[in-house]
Short mmCIF file of C-alpha atoms and ligand atoms in Angstrom, two decimals:
data_model
loop_
_atom_site.label_atom_id
_atom_site.label_comp_id
_atom_site.label_asym_id
_atom_site.label_seq_id
_atom_site.Cartn_x
_atom_site.Cartn_y
_atom_site.Cartn_z
CA MET A 362 -22.12 10.57 -32.75
CA TRP A 363 -19.99 10.15 -29.63
CA SER A 364 -16.51 9.03 -28.67
CA TYR A 365 -14.86 7.90 -25.48
CA ARG A 366 -11.15 7.70 -24.72
CA ASN A 367 -9.15 7.04 -21.60
CA PRO A 368 -5.57 5.82 -21.95
CA VAL A 369 -4.69 5.24 -18.27
CA ASP A 370 -3.34 1.78 -17.41
CA VAL A 371 -4.94 0.87 -14.06
CA ARG A 372 -3.61 -1.52 -11.42
CA PHE A 373 -6.23 -2.02 -8.71
CA GLY A 374 -6.28 -3.98 -5.48
CA ARG A 375 -4.92 -4.55 -2.03
CA GLY A 376 -1.13 -4.52 -2.06
CA SER A 377 -0.89 -3.05 -5.57
CA PHE A 378 1.34 -0.26 -4.24
CA SER A 379 4.14 -2.83 -4.17
CA LYS A 380 4.04 -2.90 -8.01
CA LEU A 381 5.15 0.72 -8.28
CA GLY A 382 8.87 -0.13 -8.38
CA GLU A 383 8.26 -2.57 -11.27
CA LEU A 384 6.28 0.00 -13.23
CA LEU A 385 9.03 2.57 -12.81
CA ASN A 386 11.26 0.01 -14.46
CA GLY A 387 14.58 1.67 -13.67
CA ARG A 388 13.52 5.17 -14.72
CA THR A 389 14.51 8.20 -12.67
CA TYR A 390 11.63 9.77 -10.77
CA ALA A 391 10.49 12.63 -8.58
CA LEU A 392 8.15 11.78 -5.73
CA VAL A 393 5.30 14.16 -4.91
CA THR A 394 3.57 13.46 -1.61
CA TYR A 395 2.65 14.89 1.81
CA GLY A 396 5.07 15.24 4.72
CA GLU A 397 3.21 13.09 7.28
CA PRO A 398 4.91 9.97 8.77
CA PHE A 399 2.61 7.53 6.92
CA PHE A 400 3.68 8.95 3.55
CA ARG A 401 7.35 9.04 4.59
CA SER A 402 7.19 5.34 5.40
CA LEU A 403 5.60 4.61 2.00
CA ALA A 404 8.37 6.65 0.35
CA ALA A 405 10.97 4.61 2.25
CA SER A 406 9.43 1.32 1.10
CA LEU A 407 9.35 2.57 -2.51
CA GLU A 408 13.00 3.51 -2.27
CA LYS A 409 13.86 -0.11 -1.47
CA THR A 410 12.43 -1.36 -4.78
CA ALA A 411 12.91 1.64 -7.07
CA GLY A 412 15.98 3.38 -5.66
CA ALA A 413 16.02 6.91 -4.29
CA PRO A 414 13.97 9.58 -6.06
CA GLN A 415 15.84 12.39 -7.76
CA LEU A 416 13.69 14.87 -5.89
CA ILE A 417 11.00 14.70 -3.20
CA ILE A 418 8.32 17.37 -2.98
CA ASP A 419 6.58 16.62 0.29
CA ASP A 420 5.12 19.96 1.29
CA ILE A 421 1.89 19.65 -0.70
CA ALA A 422 -0.92 21.59 0.98
CA PRO A 423 -4.64 20.92 0.43
CA ASN A 424 -5.96 22.74 -2.66
CA PRO A 425 -2.68 23.47 -4.50
CA ASP A 426 -2.13 27.22 -4.66
CA ILE A 427 -0.35 28.80 -7.58
CA ALA A 428 2.14 30.65 -5.34
CA LEU A 429 3.36 27.45 -3.66
CA LEU A 430 3.39 25.57 -6.98
CA LYS A 431 5.73 28.23 -8.35
CA LEU A 432 8.19 27.73 -5.47
CA GLN A 433 7.97 23.95 -5.80
CA THR A 434 8.48 24.05 -9.58
CA ALA A 435 11.67 26.08 -9.02
CA ARG A 436 13.12 23.02 -7.24
CA PHE A 437 12.74 21.08 -10.51
CA SER A 438 14.46 23.87 -12.45
CA ARG A 439 17.57 23.45 -10.30
CA LEU A 440 18.01 19.79 -11.35
CA SER A 441 20.63 19.13 -14.02
CA ARG A 442 18.26 16.63 -15.71
CA GLN A 443 14.51 16.42 -15.36
CA PRO A 444 13.20 13.15 -13.83
CA GLU A 445 11.82 10.65 -16.34
CA VAL A 446 8.65 10.06 -14.31
CA ILE A 447 6.64 12.04 -11.75
CA VAL A 448 5.18 9.79 -9.06
CA ALA A 449 2.16 11.24 -7.24
CA LEU A 450 1.44 9.52 -3.94
CA GLY A 451 -1.53 11.21 -2.26
CA GLY A 452 -4.96 12.69 -2.82
CA GLY A 453 -6.17 15.10 -5.45
CA SER A 454 -3.94 17.91 -4.21
CA VAL A 455 -0.86 15.74 -4.69
CA ILE A 456 -1.92 14.37 -8.08
CA ASP A 457 -2.93 17.81 -9.39
CA SER A 458 0.36 19.33 -8.15
CA ALA A 459 2.20 16.48 -9.87
CA LYS A 460 0.39 17.37 -13.10
CA VAL A 461 1.69 20.94 -12.83
CA PHE A 462 5.26 19.70 -12.29
CA ALA A 463 4.94 17.18 -15.13
CA ALA A 464 3.75 19.87 -17.54
CA ALA A 465 6.16 22.57 -16.37
CA ARG A 466 9.33 20.43 -16.39
CA GLY A 467 10.95 23.18 -14.31
CA ASP A 468 9.57 26.09 -16.34
CA PHE A 469 6.78 27.65 -14.30
CA ASP A 470 6.30 30.60 -16.67
CA ALA A 471 5.12 28.20 -19.38
CA ILE A 472 2.40 26.86 -17.06
CA ASP A 473 1.46 30.31 -15.84
CA ALA A 474 0.86 31.48 -19.41
CA TYR A 475 -1.03 28.30 -20.24
CA LEU A 476 -3.30 28.63 -17.21
CA LYS A 477 -4.00 32.33 -17.52
CA LYS A 478 -3.91 32.95 -21.28
CA ARG A 479 -4.53 29.42 -22.57
CA ALA A 480 -1.39 29.93 -24.64
CA GLY A 481 1.27 27.42 -25.66
CA ALA A 482 -0.53 24.04 -25.47
CA GLU A 483 1.61 22.75 -28.34
CA THR A 484 4.83 23.59 -26.50
CA LEU A 485 3.91 21.49 -23.46
CA HIS A 486 5.28 17.94 -23.39
CA PRO A 487 4.40 16.63 -19.95
CA SER A 488 6.55 14.00 -18.27
CA PRO A 489 4.84 10.65 -17.64
CA ILE A 490 2.95 10.49 -14.34
CA ILE A 491 2.29 7.48 -12.16
CA ALA A 492 -0.61 8.33 -9.87
CA VAL A 493 -1.18 6.48 -6.61
CA PRO A 494 -4.32 7.96 -5.04
CA THR A 495 -4.57 7.73 -1.26
CA THR A 496 -8.08 9.18 -1.14
CA ALA A 497 -11.14 7.68 -2.85
CA GLY A 498 -12.52 10.83 -4.35
CA THR A 499 -11.08 13.06 -7.02
CA GLY A 500 -10.56 10.55 -9.84
CA SER A 501 -7.55 12.69 -10.82
CA GLU A 502 -5.62 9.43 -11.40
CA VAL A 503 -7.65 8.92 -14.60
CA THR A 504 -8.25 12.50 -15.79
CA CYS A 505 -6.06 14.81 -17.85
CA TRP A 506 -6.65 17.90 -15.77
CA GLY A 507 -5.80 19.38 -12.43
CA THR A 508 -7.27 22.16 -10.33
CA VAL A 509 -4.95 25.04 -9.48
CA TRP A 510 -6.16 27.54 -6.91
CA ASP A 511 -5.22 31.21 -6.72
CA ASN A 512 -6.32 32.26 -3.26
CA ALA A 513 -4.82 35.74 -3.55
CA GLY A 514 -6.66 36.37 -6.82
CA GLY A 515 -9.83 34.59 -5.65
CA VAL A 516 -9.97 32.38 -8.75
CA LYS A 517 -9.45 28.77 -9.76
CA PHE A 518 -7.74 27.54 -12.91
CA SER A 519 -7.96 24.21 -14.64
CA LEU A 520 -4.76 22.81 -16.11
CA ALA A 521 -5.88 20.52 -18.91
CA HIS A 522 -3.78 18.76 -21.52
CA PRO A 523 -4.12 15.34 -23.14
CA GLY A 524 -0.53 14.59 -22.10
CA LEU A 525 -1.58 14.77 -18.45
CA TYR A 526 -3.43 11.47 -18.34
CA PRO A 527 -1.26 9.43 -15.99
CA GLU A 528 0.66 6.58 -17.58
CA PHE A 529 -0.41 4.31 -14.72
CA ALA A 530 -2.89 4.59 -11.86
CA ILE A 531 -2.17 2.29 -8.94
CA VAL A 532 -5.25 2.13 -6.73
CA ASP A 533 -4.50 0.34 -3.47
CA PRO A 534 -7.34 0.50 -0.92
CA GLU A 535 -4.95 -0.46 1.88
CA LEU A 536 -3.39 3.00 1.55
CA MET A 537 -6.79 4.51 2.41
CA LEU A 538 -7.38 2.69 5.70
CA GLY A 539 -6.06 5.57 7.83
CA LYS A 540 -8.32 8.23 6.36
CA PRO A 541 -10.27 9.94 9.14
CA ARG A 542 -14.06 10.13 9.03
CA ASP A 543 -14.35 13.71 7.74
CA LEU A 544 -11.90 13.12 4.91
CA THR A 545 -13.64 9.84 4.04
CA VAL A 546 -16.99 11.63 3.77
CA GLN A 547 -15.65 14.63 1.86
CA THR A 548 -13.76 12.61 -0.71
CA GLY A 549 -16.54 10.03 -1.07
CA LEU A 550 -19.05 12.78 -1.82
CA ASP A 551 -16.66 14.33 -4.34
CA ALA A 552 -16.77 11.00 -6.18
CA LEU A 553 -20.57 10.92 -6.01
CA SER A 554 -20.65 14.44 -7.41
CA HIS A 555 -18.38 13.42 -10.32
CA ALA A 556 -20.71 10.55 -11.18
CA LEU A 557 -23.90 12.65 -11.08
CA GLU A 558 -22.26 15.60 -12.81
CA SER A 559 -21.32 13.35 -15.73
CA LEU A 560 -25.00 12.47 -16.15
CA TRP A 561 -26.62 15.94 -16.26
CA ASN A 562 -23.96 16.82 -18.76
CA ARG A 563 -23.98 17.80 -22.45
CA ASN A 564 -20.96 15.53 -23.03
CA SER A 565 -22.44 12.33 -21.61
CA ASN A 566 -22.41 9.14 -23.67
CA PRO A 567 -23.26 5.46 -23.06
CA VAL A 568 -19.77 4.67 -21.73
CA SER A 569 -19.74 7.55 -19.25
CA LEU A 570 -23.31 6.59 -18.29
CA ALA A 571 -22.33 3.01 -17.45
CA HIS A 572 -19.41 4.19 -15.32
CA ALA A 573 -21.50 6.86 -13.58
CA VAL A 574 -24.26 4.44 -12.60
CA MET A 575 -21.85 1.91 -11.11
CA ALA A 576 -19.92 4.68 -9.37
CA ALA A 577 -22.93 6.40 -7.78
CA ARG A 578 -24.50 3.12 -6.69
CA GLY A 579 -21.16 2.13 -5.17
CA VAL A 580 -20.81 5.34 -3.16
CA LEU A 581 -24.43 5.36 -1.97
CA SER A 582 -24.34 1.74 -0.82
CA THR A 583 -20.86 1.91 0.75
CA LEU A 584 -20.20 5.31 2.29
CA PRO A 585 -22.91 5.12 5.01
CA LEU A 586 -21.42 1.78 6.16
CA LEU A 587 -17.80 2.88 5.86
CA VAL A 588 -18.17 5.94 8.10
CA ASN A 589 -18.91 3.59 11.01
CA ASP A 590 -16.24 1.05 10.08
CA LEU A 591 -13.28 3.08 8.83
CA ARG A 592 -10.71 0.28 8.92
CA ASN A 593 -12.83 -2.17 6.92
CA VAL A 594 -10.65 -2.90 3.91
CA GLU A 595 -13.48 -4.42 1.89
CA LEU A 596 -15.53 -1.23 2.21
CA ARG A 597 -12.43 0.85 1.41
CA GLU A 598 -11.99 -1.27 -1.71
CA ARG A 599 -15.59 -0.67 -2.78
CA MET A 600 -15.18 3.09 -2.29
CA ALA A 601 -11.86 3.11 -4.14
CA CYS A 602 -13.53 1.31 -7.05
CA ALA A 603 -16.53 3.66 -7.04
CA ALA A 604 -14.28 6.75 -7.06
CA LEU A 605 -12.21 5.27 -9.88
CA LEU A 606 -15.34 4.54 -11.94
CA ALA A 607 -16.59 8.08 -11.30
CA GLY A 608 -13.22 9.26 -12.60
CA PHE A 609 -13.73 7.25 -15.79
CA ALA A 610 -17.21 8.76 -16.13
CA PHE A 611 -16.23 12.41 -15.85
CA SER A 612 -12.84 12.03 -17.55
CA ASN A 613 -14.77 12.33 -20.81
CA THR A 614 -17.58 14.69 -19.84
CA LYS A 615 -15.90 17.03 -17.33
CA THR A 616 -17.98 18.20 -14.39
CA ALA A 617 -21.01 20.51 -14.52
CA ILE A 618 -23.06 22.93 -12.43
CA ALA A 619 -22.33 21.54 -8.93
CA HIS A 620 -18.60 21.98 -9.48
CA SER A 621 -19.04 25.37 -11.11
CA LEU A 622 -21.03 26.43 -8.05
CA SER A 623 -18.48 24.92 -5.68
CA TYR A 624 -15.33 26.83 -6.63
CA PRO A 625 -16.30 30.24 -5.18
CA ILE A 626 -17.78 28.44 -2.15
CA THR A 627 -14.39 26.87 -1.45
CA LEU A 628 -12.48 30.08 -2.19
CA ARG A 629 -14.72 32.52 -0.28
CA TYR A 630 -16.30 30.41 2.44
CA GLY A 631 -13.49 27.88 3.00
CA VAL A 632 -15.74 24.85 2.46
CA PRO A 633 -13.70 21.71 1.53
CA HIS A 634 -14.04 20.72 -2.12
CA GLY A 635 -15.94 17.47 -1.52
CA ILE A 636 -18.61 19.24 0.55
CA ALA A 637 -18.78 22.34 -1.63
CA CYS A 638 -19.48 20.24 -4.73
CA SER A 639 -22.00 17.90 -3.13
CA PHE A 640 -24.33 19.71 -0.72
CA SER A 641 -26.17 21.19 -3.72
CA LEU A 642 -26.67 17.80 -5.44
CA PRO A 643 -30.23 17.19 -4.14
CA MET A 644 -31.28 20.68 -5.31
CA ILE A 645 -29.77 20.07 -8.75
CA LEU A 646 -31.36 16.62 -8.92
CA ARG A 647 -34.76 18.19 -8.21
CA SER A 648 -34.20 20.70 -11.01
CA VAL A 649 -33.53 18.07 -13.69
CA ALA A 650 -36.90 16.36 -13.26
CA GLY A 651 -38.35 16.30 -16.74
CA GLU A 652 -35.00 16.04 -18.55
CA GLY A 653 -34.86 12.88 -20.62
CA GLY A 654 -32.07 10.95 -22.30
CA ILE A 655 -28.96 9.68 -20.56
CA CYS A 656 -29.58 11.87 -17.52
CA ALA A 657 -32.99 10.35 -16.83
CA GLU A 658 -31.77 6.84 -17.64
CA GLY A 659 -28.80 7.13 -15.30
CA LEU A 660 -30.73 8.68 -12.41
CA GLN A 661 -33.43 6.02 -12.66
CA ALA A 662 -30.80 3.25 -12.63
CA ILE A 663 -29.09 4.76 -9.57
CA PHE A 664 -32.06 5.77 -7.42
CA GLU A 665 -34.85 3.60 -8.85
CA ALA A 666 -37.16 6.56 -8.25
CA GLU A 667 -38.21 9.68 -10.11
CA PRO A 668 -35.92 12.71 -9.57
CA ARG A 669 -37.93 14.44 -6.82
CA HIS A 670 -38.01 11.32 -4.66
CA ALA A 671 -34.39 10.61 -5.54
CA ALA A 672 -33.53 14.13 -4.37
CA ASP A 673 -35.28 13.56 -1.02
CA PHE A 674 -33.43 10.28 -0.57
CA LEU A 675 -30.09 11.91 -1.43
CA ALA A 676 -30.71 14.84 0.92
CA GLY A 677 -31.49 12.34 3.70
CA THR A 678 -28.30 10.40 2.97
CA LEU A 679 -26.19 13.58 3.10
CA GLU A 680 -27.83 14.72 6.35
CA LYS A 681 -27.15 11.30 7.92
CA LEU A 682 -23.50 11.68 6.94
CA GLY A 683 -23.51 15.03 8.76
CA ILE A 684 -23.58 17.19 5.62
CA SER A 685 -26.17 19.93 5.60
CA THR A 686 -27.93 20.64 2.32
CA ASP A 687 -28.85 24.13 3.54
CA TYR A 688 -26.62 26.85 2.09
CA HIS A 689 -27.18 29.08 5.15
CA ARG A 690 -25.16 26.57 7.17
CA TYR A 691 -22.08 27.46 5.10
CA GLY A 692 -22.47 31.17 5.86
CA ILE A 693 -24.02 31.99 2.47
CA SER A 694 -26.77 34.63 2.40
CA VAL A 695 -29.85 34.28 0.22
CA ASP A 696 -28.66 37.07 -2.11
CA ASP A 697 -25.23 35.48 -2.44
CA TRP A 698 -26.81 32.09 -3.10
CA ARG A 699 -28.87 33.54 -5.94
CA ALA A 700 -25.79 35.28 -7.37
CA LEU A 701 -23.66 32.13 -7.03
CA ILE A 702 -26.24 29.99 -8.85
CA THR A 703 -26.59 32.55 -11.62
CA GLN A 704 -22.83 32.87 -12.04
CA ALA A 705 -22.37 29.10 -11.96
CA PHE A 706 -24.20 28.88 -15.29
CA GLU A 707 -21.65 31.21 -16.87
CA GLY A 708 -18.61 29.18 -15.74
CA GLU A 709 -17.01 26.76 -18.19
CA ARG A 710 -18.21 23.74 -16.19
CA GLY A 711 -21.66 25.30 -15.74
CA GLN A 712 -22.09 25.34 -19.50
CA ASN A 713 -21.88 21.54 -19.53
CA PHE A 714 -25.10 21.37 -17.50
CA ILE A 715 -28.21 20.30 -19.41
CA GLY A 716 -30.61 21.87 -16.89
CA LYS A 717 -32.25 25.29 -16.89
CA GLN A 718 -31.37 28.27 -14.70
CA GLY A 719 -35.01 29.05 -13.86
CA LYS A 720 -35.65 25.48 -12.76
CA LEU A 721 -32.56 25.45 -10.58
CA LEU A 722 -33.55 28.75 -8.96
CA ALA A 723 -37.02 27.26 -8.38
CA ALA A 724 -35.49 24.12 -6.85
CA ALA A 725 -33.46 26.46 -4.61
CA GLY A 726 -36.69 28.09 -3.49
CA LEU A 727 -35.64 31.39 -5.06
CA GLU A 728 -38.24 31.42 -7.83
CA THR A 729 -41.63 29.83 -8.26
CA GLU A 730 -42.06 26.81 -10.54
CA ALA A 731 -44.46 28.88 -12.66
CA SER A 732 -41.97 31.69 -13.30
CA ALA A 733 -39.27 29.09 -14.05
CA ALA A 734 -41.42 27.36 -16.68
N1 NAD B 1374 -8.10 16.68 -11.10
C1 NAD B 1374 -9.35 16.39 -10.87
O1 NAD B 1374 -10.01 15.82 -11.72
C2 NAD B 1374 -9.96 16.77 -9.54
C3 NAD B 1374 -11.27 16.36 -9.25
C4 NAD B 1374 -11.80 16.70 -8.00
C5 NAD B 1374 -11.04 17.42 -7.09
N2 NAD B 1374 -9.79 17.83 -7.42
C6 NAD B 1374 -8.95 18.61 -6.48
O2 NAD B 1374 -8.38 17.72 -5.53
C7 NAD B 1374 -8.15 18.42 -4.30
C8 NAD B 1374 -8.73 17.65 -3.16
O3 NAD B 1374 -8.11 16.40 -3.09
P1 NAD B 1374 -8.50 15.30 -1.98
O4 NAD B 1374 -9.90 15.52 -1.61
O5 NAD B 1374 -8.11 13.98 -2.50
O6 NAD B 1374 -7.63 15.67 -0.70
P2 NAD B 1374 -6.19 16.35 -0.55
O7 NAD B 1374 -5.21 15.74 -1.48
O8 NAD B 1374 -6.36 17.83 -0.57
O9 NAD B 1374 -5.80 15.89 0.93
C9 NAD B 1374 -6.47 16.41 2.06
C10 NAD B 1374 -5.82 15.87 3.32
O10 NAD B 1374 -5.97 14.48 3.37
C11 NAD B 1374 -4.82 13.85 3.93
N3 NAD B 1374 -4.75 12.49 3.39
C12 NAD B 1374 -4.72 12.10 2.10
N4 NAD B 1374 -4.70 10.76 1.99
C13 NAD B 1374 -4.72 10.28 3.25
C14 NAD B 1374 -4.70 8.95 3.80
N5 NAD B 1374 -4.71 7.87 3.02
N6 NAD B 1374 -4.72 8.81 5.14
C15 NAD B 1374 -4.76 9.90 5.95
N7 NAD B 1374 -4.76 11.19 5.50
C16 NAD B 1374 -4.74 11.37 4.15
C17 NAD B 1374 -3.70 14.74 3.47
O11 NAD B 1374 -2.61 14.67 4.35
C18 NAD B 1374 -4.31 16.12 3.41
O12 NAD B 1374 -4.05 16.83 4.58
C19 NAD B 1374 -8.78 19.80 -4.47
O13 NAD B 1374 -7.78 20.75 -4.78
C20 NAD B 1374 -9.72 19.61 -5.64
O14 NAD B 1374 -9.96 20.79 -6.35
C21 NAD B 1374 -9.25 17.49 -8.61
FE1 FE2 B 1375 -14.55 17.23 -7.61
#
């Protein structure tokens, strides 16, 4: 038996950002975005159709940290009335921060307890969110969770609540035209990772499979072209669609071992999320050779090759994009790599992985195939 649910109302296409005012429909709103001029000009154009926001939070930093989120949430607590809608205009860091503000409604302690003790889910009544992604990567516009980082504590939390699915996702590829090459690669590979992670996943089902195949094929056929043609709106549109489909795939499965492995790599080695969760994909792909079911079906449909050849192809694609698949290049020692892989299986996301620890260690060259069997 399986089920699939995703309640997000999606508006996709060039110029769709102009519909945001209509979708707000006279409601009061807070705008969460970055402080750069491009985002200020988008905020100004929104103001013309939707009126001024009640509050602007425009100091979102990459990888939202719990300490900054606390300060930002305090600005909501000073409002006499909470905004009716939270508008998130930006990448995953903006959308995930917006999810924290939507759930907290000015009360950071409630979120802190929920993140750290998993207490009080029933007391959270998140405000509606309208998500306007400006990166083609995280899929956060169609998921009900957000990643909260605690750099001081060296840990990462996941804020998850069914009330955090955005009410609307407006995906406008024109907003992505100014993304530099590195960001385009990082976010594109994050999307690829979401698609593949939803396949080697205990929670996969035929609907997530269909989304994952379309998503991964879209990234693999588009990203290598896009990196040499960054202002090509058609390619941006294809990447935006692929990232959205990957979001639909993993919105119901969650991620798996590559993401579990990635969090300490981002926290300790400072590797951006999209790289940290994707440079290990060929190794993981090699390790799932022999798994059947949806995983095998999906990988065959994407790569049209058996997993070992698919892994070689994927490693070549990453290397051509300038992403090394060698953990040493990220400053990780062989002992740390072994420990990271072992620990990744214990993490919540790691437990979604259908593969075996011995096989992954063998694919990493840390154990022989025979001892893994
Ligand atoms: N909620 C989820 O399901 C989910 C999934 C994957 C990742 N994440 C999280 O998302 C975060 C990463 O998000 P991200 O990769 O989208 O990047 P980001 O939001 O961290 O942004 C990175 C940088 O990109 C710039 N930027 C964003 N859009 C731009 C544009 N259109 N043009 C020019 N510059 C632009 C920003 O100014 C910022 O400096 C991480 O914290 C990660 O953990 C969440
Ligand atoms: Fe991710």
